[in-house]
Tab-separated table of C-alpha atoms in Angstrom:
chain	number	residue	atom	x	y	z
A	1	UNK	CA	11.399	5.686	18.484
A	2	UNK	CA	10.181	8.796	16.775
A	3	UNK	CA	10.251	12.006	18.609
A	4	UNK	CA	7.129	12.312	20.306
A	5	UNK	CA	7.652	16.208	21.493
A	6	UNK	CA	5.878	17.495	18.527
A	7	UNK	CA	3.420	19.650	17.864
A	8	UNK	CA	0.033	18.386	16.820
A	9	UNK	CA	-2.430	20.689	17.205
A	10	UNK	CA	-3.235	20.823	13.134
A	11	UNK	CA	-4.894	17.495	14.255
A	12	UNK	CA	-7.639	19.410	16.878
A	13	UNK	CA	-8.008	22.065	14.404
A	14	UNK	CA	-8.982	19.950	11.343
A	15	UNK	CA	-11.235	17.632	13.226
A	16	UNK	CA	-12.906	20.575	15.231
A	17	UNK	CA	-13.252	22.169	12.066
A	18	UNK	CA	-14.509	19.163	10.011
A	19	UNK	CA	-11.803	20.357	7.723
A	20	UNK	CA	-9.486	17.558	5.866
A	21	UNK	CA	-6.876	20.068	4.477
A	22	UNK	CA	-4.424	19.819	7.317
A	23	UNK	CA	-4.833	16.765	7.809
A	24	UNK	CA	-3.751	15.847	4.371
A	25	UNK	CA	-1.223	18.475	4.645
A	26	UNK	CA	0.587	16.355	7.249
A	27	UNK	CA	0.390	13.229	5.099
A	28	UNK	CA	2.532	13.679	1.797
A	29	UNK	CA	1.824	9.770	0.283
A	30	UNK	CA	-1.448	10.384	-0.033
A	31	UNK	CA	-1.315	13.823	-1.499
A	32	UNK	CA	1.392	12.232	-3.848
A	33	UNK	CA	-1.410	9.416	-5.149
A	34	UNK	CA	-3.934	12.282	-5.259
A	35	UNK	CA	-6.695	11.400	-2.936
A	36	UNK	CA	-9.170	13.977	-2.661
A	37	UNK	CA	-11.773	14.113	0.324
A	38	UNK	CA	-15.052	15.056	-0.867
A	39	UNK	CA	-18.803	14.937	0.634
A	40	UNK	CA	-21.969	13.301	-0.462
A	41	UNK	CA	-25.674	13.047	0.396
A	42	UNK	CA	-24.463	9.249	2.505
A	43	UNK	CA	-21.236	11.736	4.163
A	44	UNK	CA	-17.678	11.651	3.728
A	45	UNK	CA	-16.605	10.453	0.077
A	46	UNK	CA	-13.089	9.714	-0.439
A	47	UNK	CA	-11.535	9.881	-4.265
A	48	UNK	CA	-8.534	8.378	-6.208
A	49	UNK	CA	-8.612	10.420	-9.201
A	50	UNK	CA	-7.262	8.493	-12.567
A	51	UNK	CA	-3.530	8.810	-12.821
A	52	UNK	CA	-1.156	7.206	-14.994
A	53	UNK	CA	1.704	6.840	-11.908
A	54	UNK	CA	-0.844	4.937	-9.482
A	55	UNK	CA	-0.937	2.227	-12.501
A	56	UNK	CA	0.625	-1.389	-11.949
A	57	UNK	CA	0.167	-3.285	-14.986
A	58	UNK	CA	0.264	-0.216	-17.976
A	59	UNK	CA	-1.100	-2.453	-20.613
A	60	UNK	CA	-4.007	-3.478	-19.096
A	61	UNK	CA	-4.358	-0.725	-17.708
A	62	UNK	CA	-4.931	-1.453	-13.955
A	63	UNK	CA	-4.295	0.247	-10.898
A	64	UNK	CA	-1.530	-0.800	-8.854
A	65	UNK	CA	-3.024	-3.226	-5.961
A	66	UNK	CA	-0.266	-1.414	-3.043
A	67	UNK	CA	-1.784	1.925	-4.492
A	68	UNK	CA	-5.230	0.910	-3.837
A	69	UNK	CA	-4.101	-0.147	-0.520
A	70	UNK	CA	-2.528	2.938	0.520
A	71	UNK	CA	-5.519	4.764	-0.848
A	72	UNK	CA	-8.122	2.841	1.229
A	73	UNK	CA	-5.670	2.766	4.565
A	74	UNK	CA	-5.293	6.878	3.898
A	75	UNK	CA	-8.699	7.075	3.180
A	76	UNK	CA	-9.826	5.108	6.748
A	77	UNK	CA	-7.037	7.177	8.787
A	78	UNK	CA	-8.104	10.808	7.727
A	79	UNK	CA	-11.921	9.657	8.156
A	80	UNK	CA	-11.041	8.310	12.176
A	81	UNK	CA	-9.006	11.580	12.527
A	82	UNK	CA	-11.848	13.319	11.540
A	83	UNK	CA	-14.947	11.398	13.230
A	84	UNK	CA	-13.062	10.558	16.827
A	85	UNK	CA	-15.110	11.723	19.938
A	86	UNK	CA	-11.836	12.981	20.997
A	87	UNK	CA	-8.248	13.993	18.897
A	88	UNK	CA	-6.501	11.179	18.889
A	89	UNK	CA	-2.937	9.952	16.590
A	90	UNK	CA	-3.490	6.691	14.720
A	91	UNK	CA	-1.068	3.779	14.633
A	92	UNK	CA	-1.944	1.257	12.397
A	93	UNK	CA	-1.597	-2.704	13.999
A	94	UNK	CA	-2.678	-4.641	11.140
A	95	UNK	CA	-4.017	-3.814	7.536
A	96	UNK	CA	-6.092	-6.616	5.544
A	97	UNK	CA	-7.558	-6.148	1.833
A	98	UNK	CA	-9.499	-7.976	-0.579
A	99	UNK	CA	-8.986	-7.858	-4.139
A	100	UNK	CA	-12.626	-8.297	-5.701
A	101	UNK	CA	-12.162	-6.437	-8.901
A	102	UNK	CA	-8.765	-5.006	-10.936
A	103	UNK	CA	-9.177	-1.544	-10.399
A	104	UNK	CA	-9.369	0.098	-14.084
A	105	UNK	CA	-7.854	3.910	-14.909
A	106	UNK	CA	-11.141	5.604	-13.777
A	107	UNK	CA	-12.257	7.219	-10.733
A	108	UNK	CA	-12.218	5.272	-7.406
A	109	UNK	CA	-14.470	6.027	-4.496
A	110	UNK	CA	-14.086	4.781	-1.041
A	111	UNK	CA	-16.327	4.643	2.237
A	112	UNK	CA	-15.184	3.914	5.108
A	113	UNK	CA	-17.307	3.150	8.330
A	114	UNK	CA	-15.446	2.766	12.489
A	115	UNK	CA	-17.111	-0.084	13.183
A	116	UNK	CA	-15.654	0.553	16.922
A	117	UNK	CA	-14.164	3.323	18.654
A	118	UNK	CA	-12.725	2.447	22.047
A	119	UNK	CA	-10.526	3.978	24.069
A	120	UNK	CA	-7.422	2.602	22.833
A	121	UNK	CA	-8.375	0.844	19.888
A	122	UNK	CA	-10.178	1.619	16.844
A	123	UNK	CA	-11.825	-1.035	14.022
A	124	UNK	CA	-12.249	0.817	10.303
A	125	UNK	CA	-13.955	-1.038	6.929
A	126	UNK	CA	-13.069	0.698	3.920
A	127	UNK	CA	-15.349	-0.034	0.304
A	128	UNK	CA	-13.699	1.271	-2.643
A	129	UNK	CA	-15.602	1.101	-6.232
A	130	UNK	CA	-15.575	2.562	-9.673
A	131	UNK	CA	-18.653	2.418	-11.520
A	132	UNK	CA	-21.406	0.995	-8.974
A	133	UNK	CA	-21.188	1.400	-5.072
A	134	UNK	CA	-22.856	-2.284	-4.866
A	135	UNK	CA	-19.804	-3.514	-7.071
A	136	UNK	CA	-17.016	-3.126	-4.953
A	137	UNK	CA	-13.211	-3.227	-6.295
A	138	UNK	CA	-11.602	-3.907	-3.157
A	139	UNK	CA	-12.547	-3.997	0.691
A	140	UNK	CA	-10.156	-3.478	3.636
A	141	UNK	CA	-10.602	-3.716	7.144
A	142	UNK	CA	-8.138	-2.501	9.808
A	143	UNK	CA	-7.370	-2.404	13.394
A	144	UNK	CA	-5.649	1.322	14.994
A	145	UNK	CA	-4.156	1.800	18.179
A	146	UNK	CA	-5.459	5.577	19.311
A	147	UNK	CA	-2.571	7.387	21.336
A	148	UNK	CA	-4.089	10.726	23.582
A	149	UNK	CA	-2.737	13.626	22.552
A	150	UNK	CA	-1.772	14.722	26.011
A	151	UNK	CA	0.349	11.527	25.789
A	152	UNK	CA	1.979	12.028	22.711
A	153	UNK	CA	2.828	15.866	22.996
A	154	UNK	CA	4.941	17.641	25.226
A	155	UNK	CA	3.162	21.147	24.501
A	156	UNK	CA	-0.371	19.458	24.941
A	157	UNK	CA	-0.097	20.108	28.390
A	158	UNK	CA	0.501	23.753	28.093
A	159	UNK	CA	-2.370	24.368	25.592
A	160	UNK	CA	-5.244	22.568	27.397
A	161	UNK	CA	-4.188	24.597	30.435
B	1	UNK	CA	14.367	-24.390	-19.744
B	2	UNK	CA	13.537	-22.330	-16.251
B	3	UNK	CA	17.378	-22.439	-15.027
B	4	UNK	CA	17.925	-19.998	-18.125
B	5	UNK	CA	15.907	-17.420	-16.748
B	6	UNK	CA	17.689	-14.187	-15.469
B	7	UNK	CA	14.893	-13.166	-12.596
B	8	UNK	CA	16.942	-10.493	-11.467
B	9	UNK	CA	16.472	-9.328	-14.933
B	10	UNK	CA	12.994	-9.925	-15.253
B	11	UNK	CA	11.693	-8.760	-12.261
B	12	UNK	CA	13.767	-5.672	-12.704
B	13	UNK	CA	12.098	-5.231	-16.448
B	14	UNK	CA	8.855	-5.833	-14.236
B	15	UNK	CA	9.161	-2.768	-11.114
B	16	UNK	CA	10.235	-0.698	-14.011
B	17	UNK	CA	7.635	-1.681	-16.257
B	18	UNK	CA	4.584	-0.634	-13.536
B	19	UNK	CA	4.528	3.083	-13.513
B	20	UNK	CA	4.168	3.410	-9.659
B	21	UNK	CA	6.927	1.447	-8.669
B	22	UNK	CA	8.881	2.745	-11.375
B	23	UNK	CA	7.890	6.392	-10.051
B	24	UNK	CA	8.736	5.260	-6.194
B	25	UNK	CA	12.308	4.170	-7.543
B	26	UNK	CA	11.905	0.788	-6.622
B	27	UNK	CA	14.740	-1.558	-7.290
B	28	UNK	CA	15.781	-5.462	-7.637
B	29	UNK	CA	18.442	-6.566	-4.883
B	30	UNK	CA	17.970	-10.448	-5.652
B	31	UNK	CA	15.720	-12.734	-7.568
B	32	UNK	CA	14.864	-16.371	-7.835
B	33	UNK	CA	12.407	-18.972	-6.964
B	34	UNK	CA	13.712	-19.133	-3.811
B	35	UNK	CA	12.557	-15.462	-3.246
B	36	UNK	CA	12.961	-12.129	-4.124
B	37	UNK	CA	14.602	-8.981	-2.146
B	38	UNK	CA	13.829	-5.659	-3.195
B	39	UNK	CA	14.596	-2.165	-2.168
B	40	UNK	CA	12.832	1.174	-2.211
B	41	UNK	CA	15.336	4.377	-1.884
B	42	UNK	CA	13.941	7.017	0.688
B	43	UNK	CA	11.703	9.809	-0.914
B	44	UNK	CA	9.996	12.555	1.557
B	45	UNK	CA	6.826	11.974	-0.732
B	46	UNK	CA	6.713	8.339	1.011
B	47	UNK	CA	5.857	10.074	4.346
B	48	UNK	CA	2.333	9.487	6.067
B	49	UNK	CA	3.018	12.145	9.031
B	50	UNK	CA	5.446	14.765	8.455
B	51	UNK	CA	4.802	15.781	12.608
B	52	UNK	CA	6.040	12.787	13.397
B	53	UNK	CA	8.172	11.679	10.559
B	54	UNK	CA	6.989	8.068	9.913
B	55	UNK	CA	6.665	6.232	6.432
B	56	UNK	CA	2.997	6.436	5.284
B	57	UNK	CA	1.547	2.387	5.958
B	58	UNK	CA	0.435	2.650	2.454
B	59	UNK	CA	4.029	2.524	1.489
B	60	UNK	CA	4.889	-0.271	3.291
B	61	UNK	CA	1.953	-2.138	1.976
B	62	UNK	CA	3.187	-1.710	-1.639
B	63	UNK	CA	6.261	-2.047	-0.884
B	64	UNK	CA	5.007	-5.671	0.530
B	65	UNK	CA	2.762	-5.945	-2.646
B	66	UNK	CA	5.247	-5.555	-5.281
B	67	UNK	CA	7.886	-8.104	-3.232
B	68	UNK	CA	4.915	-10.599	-2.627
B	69	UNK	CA	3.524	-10.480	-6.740
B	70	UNK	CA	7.512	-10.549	-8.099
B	71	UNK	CA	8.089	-13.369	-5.968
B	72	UNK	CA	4.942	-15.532	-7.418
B	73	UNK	CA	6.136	-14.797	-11.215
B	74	UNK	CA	9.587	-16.380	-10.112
B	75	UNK	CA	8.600	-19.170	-8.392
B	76	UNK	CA	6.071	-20.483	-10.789
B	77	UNK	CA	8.661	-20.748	-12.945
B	78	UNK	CA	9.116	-20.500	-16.659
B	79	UNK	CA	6.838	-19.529	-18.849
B	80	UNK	CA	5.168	-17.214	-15.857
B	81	UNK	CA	1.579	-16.842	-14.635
B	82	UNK	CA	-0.448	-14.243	-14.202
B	83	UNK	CA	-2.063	-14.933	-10.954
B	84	UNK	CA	-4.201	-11.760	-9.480
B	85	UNK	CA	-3.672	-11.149	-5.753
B	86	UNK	CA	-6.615	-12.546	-4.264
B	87	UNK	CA	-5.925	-10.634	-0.445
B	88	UNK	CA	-2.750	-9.117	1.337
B	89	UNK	CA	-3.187	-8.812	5.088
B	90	UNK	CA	0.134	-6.649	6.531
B	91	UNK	CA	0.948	-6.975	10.562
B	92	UNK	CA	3.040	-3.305	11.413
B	93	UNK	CA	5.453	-4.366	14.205
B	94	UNK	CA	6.926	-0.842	14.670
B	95	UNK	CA	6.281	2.196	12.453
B	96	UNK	CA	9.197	3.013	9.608
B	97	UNK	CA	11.190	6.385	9.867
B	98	UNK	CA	11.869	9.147	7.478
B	99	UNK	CA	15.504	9.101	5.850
B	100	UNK	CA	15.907	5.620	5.194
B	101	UNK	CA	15.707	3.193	2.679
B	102	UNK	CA	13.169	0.411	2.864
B	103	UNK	CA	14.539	-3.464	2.370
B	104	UNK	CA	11.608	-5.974	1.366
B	105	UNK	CA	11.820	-9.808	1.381
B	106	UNK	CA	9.117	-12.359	-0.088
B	107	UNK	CA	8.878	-15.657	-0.785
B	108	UNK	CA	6.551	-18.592	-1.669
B	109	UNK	CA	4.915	-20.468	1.120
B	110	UNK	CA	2.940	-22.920	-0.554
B	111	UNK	CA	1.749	-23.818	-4.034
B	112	UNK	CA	-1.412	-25.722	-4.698
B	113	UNK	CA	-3.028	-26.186	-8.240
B	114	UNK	CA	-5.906	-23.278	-7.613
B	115	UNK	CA	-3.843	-21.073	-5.084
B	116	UNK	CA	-0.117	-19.772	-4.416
B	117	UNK	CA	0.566	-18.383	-0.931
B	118	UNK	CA	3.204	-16.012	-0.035
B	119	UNK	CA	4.670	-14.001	2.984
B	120	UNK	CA	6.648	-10.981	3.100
B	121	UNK	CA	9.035	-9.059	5.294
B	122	UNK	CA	9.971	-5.387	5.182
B	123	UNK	CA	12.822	-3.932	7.540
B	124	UNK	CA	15.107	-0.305	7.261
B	125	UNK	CA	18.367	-0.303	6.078
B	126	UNK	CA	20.177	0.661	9.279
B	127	UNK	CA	18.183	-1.020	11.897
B	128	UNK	CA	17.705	-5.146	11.447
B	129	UNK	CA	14.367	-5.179	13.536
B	130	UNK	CA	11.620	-5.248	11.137
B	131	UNK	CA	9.029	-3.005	10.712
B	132	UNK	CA	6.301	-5.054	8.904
B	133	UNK	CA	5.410	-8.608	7.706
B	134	UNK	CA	2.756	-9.293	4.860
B	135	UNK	CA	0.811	-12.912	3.801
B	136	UNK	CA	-1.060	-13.017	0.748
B	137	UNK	CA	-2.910	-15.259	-1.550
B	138	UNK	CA	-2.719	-15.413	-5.258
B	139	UNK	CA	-4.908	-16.820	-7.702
B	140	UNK	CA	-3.807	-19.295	-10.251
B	141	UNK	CA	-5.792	-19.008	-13.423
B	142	UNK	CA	-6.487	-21.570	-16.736
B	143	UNK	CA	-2.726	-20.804	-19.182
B	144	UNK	CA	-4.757	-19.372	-21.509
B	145	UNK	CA	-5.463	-16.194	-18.578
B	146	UNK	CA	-1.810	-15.599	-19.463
B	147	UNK	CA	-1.166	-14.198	-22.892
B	148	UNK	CA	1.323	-16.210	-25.055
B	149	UNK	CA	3.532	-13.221	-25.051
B	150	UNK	CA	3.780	-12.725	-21.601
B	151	UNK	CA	7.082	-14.460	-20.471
B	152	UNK	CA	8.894	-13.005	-23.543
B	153	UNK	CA	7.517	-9.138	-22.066
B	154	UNK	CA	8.995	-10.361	-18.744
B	155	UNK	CA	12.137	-12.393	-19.422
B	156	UNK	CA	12.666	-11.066	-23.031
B	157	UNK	CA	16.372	-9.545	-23.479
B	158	UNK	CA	15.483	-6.154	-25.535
B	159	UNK	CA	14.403	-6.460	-28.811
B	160	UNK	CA	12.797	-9.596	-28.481
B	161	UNK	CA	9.314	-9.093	-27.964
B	162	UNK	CA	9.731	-5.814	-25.655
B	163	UNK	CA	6.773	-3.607	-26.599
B	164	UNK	CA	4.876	-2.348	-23.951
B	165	UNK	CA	7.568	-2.691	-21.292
B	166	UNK	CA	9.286	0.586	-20.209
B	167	UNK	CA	12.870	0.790	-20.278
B	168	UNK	CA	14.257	2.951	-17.196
């Protein structure tokens, strides 16, 4: 089991500040495929810059399909860290995509929406696209456990005291 | 002509070939239409929360991606399809820990004329319990969605027909 005495208070700060940095700090994958976390006019806007190392087939060339997984699942996680009522840790249960469109070696955007936030349980949809929002590449949906911080930590006690 | 195909071979010219997986250091254990096992050697870029020191799920779902595609090029047989992953839905039993090496297994669950359906299984090396089990769909296309040259890019021994593949 991984060592749950840790501290997580990056988590508080970066949702309480509506900042993704430390977030993103603590999660080196997605940093490593490049995702960027920007805002529009609709809210959060989440971006898979090109790259030639997030590429499956080169000849094509198309995006790797696992890469535009791990995009969309990174993409859902650090929006539901962000939006939650209350600081909670994700655990993912169960991940599901669809492959509409091979993503080509240009930009891809990604929405993502919490369909539900209970207590212990969370439901994300992701939409990722290229050129046209209404064209979608892929679409993911996922279920999260939520774990309380005061659960997980062993200093979380000591700080909201 | 399918018995003379070295899959081990081919599907190794294939995770090298994709610059991702060829990035991740993703290797072939075994490979056949019977299934294929892969392997991904532990990299701290592969984490998803350094406070807690778990593999990122997007790892574990390419991980599960590449096993579950490599496995549909063997067990179509010779010369190979190109069939595009129609969906990939991943279960995560327990999450996967920093410092080890992740161990994938795929194979072919069924094969109809439109659609060929796969499952996968990913464990760590030095704890049998697994961490995560995949089923996907993949969509078999008209032969001429495959270009002729295809099977040689995959199975070719080098110098036959190689272009465009990436030698490690």
């Amino acid at each position: 089991m991984p060592d749950t005495s840790v501290d997580l208070c990056w988590l508080e700060q970066s949702r309480d500040r509506g900042d993704p940095a430390l977030v993103l700090e603590n999660m080196p994958y997605a940093r490593a495929l490049g995702l960027e976390v920007n805002e529009d006019e609709r809210g959060r806007l989440f971006v898979l810059p090109p790259r030639r190392t997030n590429l499956g087939n080169p000849l094509l060339p198309a995006i790797h399909g696992g890469v535009m997984a791990a995009f969309m699942e990174s993409a859902a996680i650090i929006d539901l860290m962000l939006s939650l009522g209350s600081p909670r840790m994700p655990a993912i249960i169960n991940f599901s995509i669809d492959y509409l469109r091979a993503g080509r070696l240009e930009p891809v955007y990604a929405r993502c929406e919490l369909v539900r936030e209970g207590r212990r349980l969370a439901n994300v949809r992701v939409c990722a696209w290229q050129k046209d929002e209404q064209h979608p590449v892929a679409t993911a949906r996922m279920h999260i456990m939520l774990a309380a911080l005061d659960g997980m930590s062993s200093t979380s006690a000591d700080r909201s005291a | 002509m399918s018995n003379e195909v070295d899959w081990h071979y081919a599907l190794t010219r294939y995770v090298r070939g994709m610059p991702h997986t060829y990035e991740a250091g993703m290797n072939v254990v075994s490979a056949g239409p019977s299934g294929v096992e892969m392997r991904l050697p532990w990299k701290a870029d592969f984490l998803g929360d350094v406070s807690r020191q778990l593999i990122h799920g997007g790892v574990i779902t390419m991980v599960l991606d590449t096993a579950c595609t490599g496995t549909v090029l063997c067990g179509l047989g010779d010369p190979p399809e190109i069939c595009p992953t129609l969906d990939l839905r991943v279960d995560h039993f327990r999450p996967a820990v920093a410092g080890q090496a992740l161990l994938v297994r795929a194979r072919i669950t069924e094969i109809t004329a439109s659609v060929v359906f796969v499952e996968g299984e990913l464990w760590q090396e030095n704890d049998q319990k697994r961490v995560a089990r995949a089923t996907g769909s993949f969509a078999r296309l008209p032969a001429e969605a495959t270009p002729a040259n295809f099977g040689r890019l995959l199975c070719g021994r080098p110098g036959a027909g190689t272009q465009g593949v990436k030698h490690a």
